[in-house]
Amino acid sequence: MRIFIISSLLLMALSISESHAQESKFCGTPAPAALDTKAEAHCDIYQRQLAYREKALKMDTLMKERQENFAAPRREAIKRYEADMEALNATRSSDNF
């Protein structure tokens, strides 16, 4: 009984491997290589890198200027708040004594 089962499994494995071997095909000959050897317009990446650096430096300057412009009103508001708190604290200490 064991021999029958083992032999049937072996036959099934062989039939499966043969069916997979039949699936691969050779599909004709390769096409000849065609390469255009004419020079086209050249992209000068080196000048592009330098231009990018200049624009990045300009953007950095603009961002710092923008940061300063946005922070200026906040600084003024903090100074007013601190002055108002000092005045309030001065009146509190004189009221308590």
PDB file of C-alpha atoms in Angstrom:
ATOM      1  CA  MET A   1       0.000   0.000   0.000  1.00  0.00           C
ATOM      2  CA  ARG A   2       2.786   2.405   0.886  1.00  0.00           C
ATOM      3  CA  ILE A   3       4.595   1.616  -2.330  1.00  0.00           C
ATOM      4  CA  PHE A   4       1.462   2.368  -4.329  1.00  0.00           C
ATOM      5  CA  ILE A   5       0.977   5.754  -2.636  1.00  0.00           C
ATOM      6  CA  ILE A   6       4.625   6.732  -2.996  1.00  0.00           C
ATOM      7  CA  SER A   7       4.746   5.691  -6.642  1.00  0.00           C
ATOM      8  CA  SER A   8       1.526   7.596  -7.448  1.00  0.00           C
ATOM      9  CA  LEU A   9       2.870  10.730  -5.750  1.00  0.00           C
ATOM     10  CA  LEU A  10       6.126  10.397  -7.654  1.00  0.00           C
ATOM     11  CA  LEU A  11       4.279  10.052 -10.966  1.00  0.00           C
ATOM     12  CA  MET A  12       2.158  13.124 -10.180  1.00  0.00           C
ATOM     13  CA  ALA A  13       5.291  15.142  -9.337  1.00  0.00           C
ATOM     14  CA  LEU A  14       6.938  14.122 -12.606  1.00  0.00           C
ATOM     15  CA  SER A  15       3.865  14.998 -14.648  1.00  0.00           C
ATOM     16  CA  ILE A  16       3.659  18.433 -12.997  1.00  0.00           C
ATOM     17  CA  SER A  17       7.344  19.175 -13.651  1.00  0.00           C
ATOM     18  CA  GLU A  18       6.969  18.121 -17.298  1.00  0.00           C
ATOM     19  CA  SER A  19       3.970  20.385 -17.796  1.00  0.00           C
ATOM     20  CA  HIS A  20       5.922  23.368 -16.463  1.00  0.00           C
ATOM     21  CA  ALA A  21       8.839  22.568 -18.734  1.00  0.00           C
ATOM     22  CA  GLN A  22       6.543  22.678 -21.760  1.00  0.00           C
ATOM     23  CA  GLU A  23       5.248  26.180 -20.921  1.00  0.00           C
ATOM     24  CA  SER A  24       8.481  28.027 -21.762  1.00  0.00           C
ATOM     25  CA  LYS A  25       8.916  29.009 -25.415  1.00  0.00           C
ATOM     26  CA  PHE A  26      11.573  30.639 -27.501  1.00  0.00           C
ATOM     27  CA  CYS A  27      10.002  33.629 -29.238  1.00  0.00           C
ATOM     28  CA  GLY A  28      12.050  34.473 -32.311  1.00  0.00           C
ATOM     29  CA  THR A  29      15.378  36.184 -32.746  1.00  0.00           C
ATOM     30  CA  PRO A  30      16.436  39.381 -31.009  1.00  0.00           C
ATOM     31  CA  ALA A  31      16.034  42.627 -32.933  1.00  0.00           C
ATOM     32  CA  PRO A  32      19.235  44.300 -34.120  1.00  0.00           C
ATOM     33  CA  ALA A  33      20.482  47.112 -31.900  1.00  0.00           C
ATOM     34  CA  ALA A  34      19.542  50.556 -33.176  1.00  0.00           C
ATOM     35  CA  LEU A  35      21.336  53.454 -31.525  1.00  0.00           C
ATOM     36  CA  ASP A  36      21.103  57.090 -32.546  1.00  0.00           C
ATOM     37  CA  THR A  37      24.659  58.452 -32.420  1.00  0.00           C
ATOM     38  CA  LYS A  38      23.824  62.097 -33.152  1.00  0.00           C
ATOM     39  CA  ALA A  39      24.553  64.541 -30.348  1.00  0.00           C
ATOM     40  CA  GLU A  40      21.506  66.295 -28.952  1.00  0.00           C
ATOM     41  CA  ALA A  41      21.218  69.413 -26.811  1.00  0.00           C
ATOM     42  CA  HIS A  42      23.277  69.126 -23.655  1.00  0.00           C
ATOM     43  CA  CYS A  43      21.772  69.934 -20.261  1.00  0.00           C
ATOM     44  CA  ASP A  44      24.462  71.835 -18.369  1.00  0.00           C
ATOM     45  CA  ILE A  45      23.869  70.463 -14.898  1.00  0.00           C
ATOM     46  CA  TYR A  46      26.846  72.326 -13.442  1.00  0.00           C
ATOM     47  CA  GLN A  47      25.459  75.763 -14.229  1.00  0.00           C
ATOM     48  CA  ARG A  48      22.098  74.544 -12.995  1.00  0.00           C
ATOM     49  CA  GLN A  49      23.655  73.611  -9.652  1.00  0.00           C
ATOM     50  CA  LEU A  50      25.211  77.055  -9.313  1.00  0.00           C
ATOM     51  CA  ALA A  51      21.932  78.758 -10.186  1.00  0.00           C
ATOM     52  CA  TYR A  52      20.125  76.558  -7.662  1.00  0.00           C
ATOM     53  CA  ARG A  53      22.639  77.578  -4.983  1.00  0.00           C
ATOM     54  CA  GLU A  54      22.063  81.268  -5.710  1.00  0.00           C
ATOM     55  CA  LYS A  55      18.295  80.846  -5.553  1.00  0.00           C
ATOM     56  CA  ALA A  56      18.558  78.818  -2.338  1.00  0.00           C
ATOM     57  CA  LEU A  57      20.659  81.560  -0.711  1.00  0.00           C
ATOM     58  CA  LYS A  58      18.150  84.190  -1.816  1.00  0.00           C
ATOM     59  CA  MET A  59      15.278  82.085  -0.465  1.00  0.00           C
ATOM     60  CA  ASP A  60      17.108  81.696   2.852  1.00  0.00           C
ATOM     61  CA  THR A  61      17.529  85.477   3.098  1.00  0.00           C
ATOM     62  CA  LEU A  62      13.854  86.024   2.319  1.00  0.00           C
ATOM     63  CA  MET A  63      12.796  83.432   4.901  1.00  0.00           C
ATOM     64  CA  LYS A  64      14.915  85.083   7.599  1.00  0.00           C
ATOM     65  CA  GLU A  65      13.451  88.483   6.698  1.00  0.00           C
ATOM     66  CA  ARG A  66       9.943  87.050   6.838  1.00  0.00           C
ATOM     67  CA  GLN A  67      10.685  85.428  10.187  1.00  0.00           C
ATOM     68  CA  GLU A  68      11.885  88.754  11.566  1.00  0.00           C
ATOM     69  CA  ASN A  69       8.821  90.581  10.231  1.00  0.00           C
ATOM     70  CA  PHE A  70       6.473  88.056  11.815  1.00  0.00           C
ATOM     71  CA  ALA A  71       8.344  88.072  15.144  1.00  0.00           C
ATOM     72  CA  ALA A  72       8.524  91.880  15.526  1.00  0.00           C
ATOM     73  CA  PRO A  73       4.859  92.408  16.578  1.00  0.00           C
ATOM     74  CA  ARG A  74       5.125  89.531  19.052  1.00  0.00           C
ATOM     75  CA  ARG A  75       8.216  91.070  20.643  1.00  0.00           C
ATOM     76  CA  GLU A  76       6.448  94.407  21.006  1.00  0.00           C
ATOM     77  CA  ALA A  77       3.435  92.695  22.556  1.00  0.00           C
ATOM     78  CA  ILE A  78       5.673  90.881  25.070  1.00  0.00           C
ATOM     79  CA  LYS A  79       7.389  94.164  26.035  1.00  0.00           C
ATOM     80  CA  ARG A  80       4.005  95.830  26.608  1.00  0.00           C
ATOM     81  CA  TYR A  81       2.837  92.820  28.637  1.00  0.00           C
ATOM     82  CA  GLU A  82       5.952  92.872  30.816  1.00  0.00           C
ATOM     83  CA  ALA A  83       5.583  96.636  31.397  1.00  0.00           C
ATOM     84  CA  ASP A  84       1.907  96.202  32.288  1.00  0.00           C
ATOM     85  CA  MET A  85       2.746  93.331  34.659  1.00  0.00           C
ATOM     86  CA  GLU A  86       5.415  95.432  36.395  1.00  0.00           C
ATOM     87  CA  ALA A  87       2.922  98.256  36.849  1.00  0.00           C
ATOM     88  CA  LEU A  88       0.278  95.817  38.128  1.00  0.00           C
ATOM     89  CA  ASN A  89       2.729  94.188  40.520  1.00  0.00           C
ATOM     90  CA  ALA A  90       3.766  97.640  41.807  1.00  0.00           C
ATOM     91  CA  THR A  91       0.135  98.467  42.638  1.00  0.00           C
ATOM     92  CA  ARG A  92      -0.400  95.060  44.267  1.00  0.00           C
ATOM     93  CA  SER A  93       2.576  95.381  46.571  1.00  0.00           C
ATOM     94  CA  SER A  94       1.552  98.887  47.679  1.00  0.00           C
ATOM     95  CA  ASP A  95      -2.033  97.711  48.359  1.00  0.00           C
ATOM     96  CA  ASN A  96      -0.921  94.806  50.541  1.00  0.00           C
ATOM     97  CA  PHE A  97       1.233  96.850  52.928  1.00  0.00           C
TER      98      PHE A  97
END
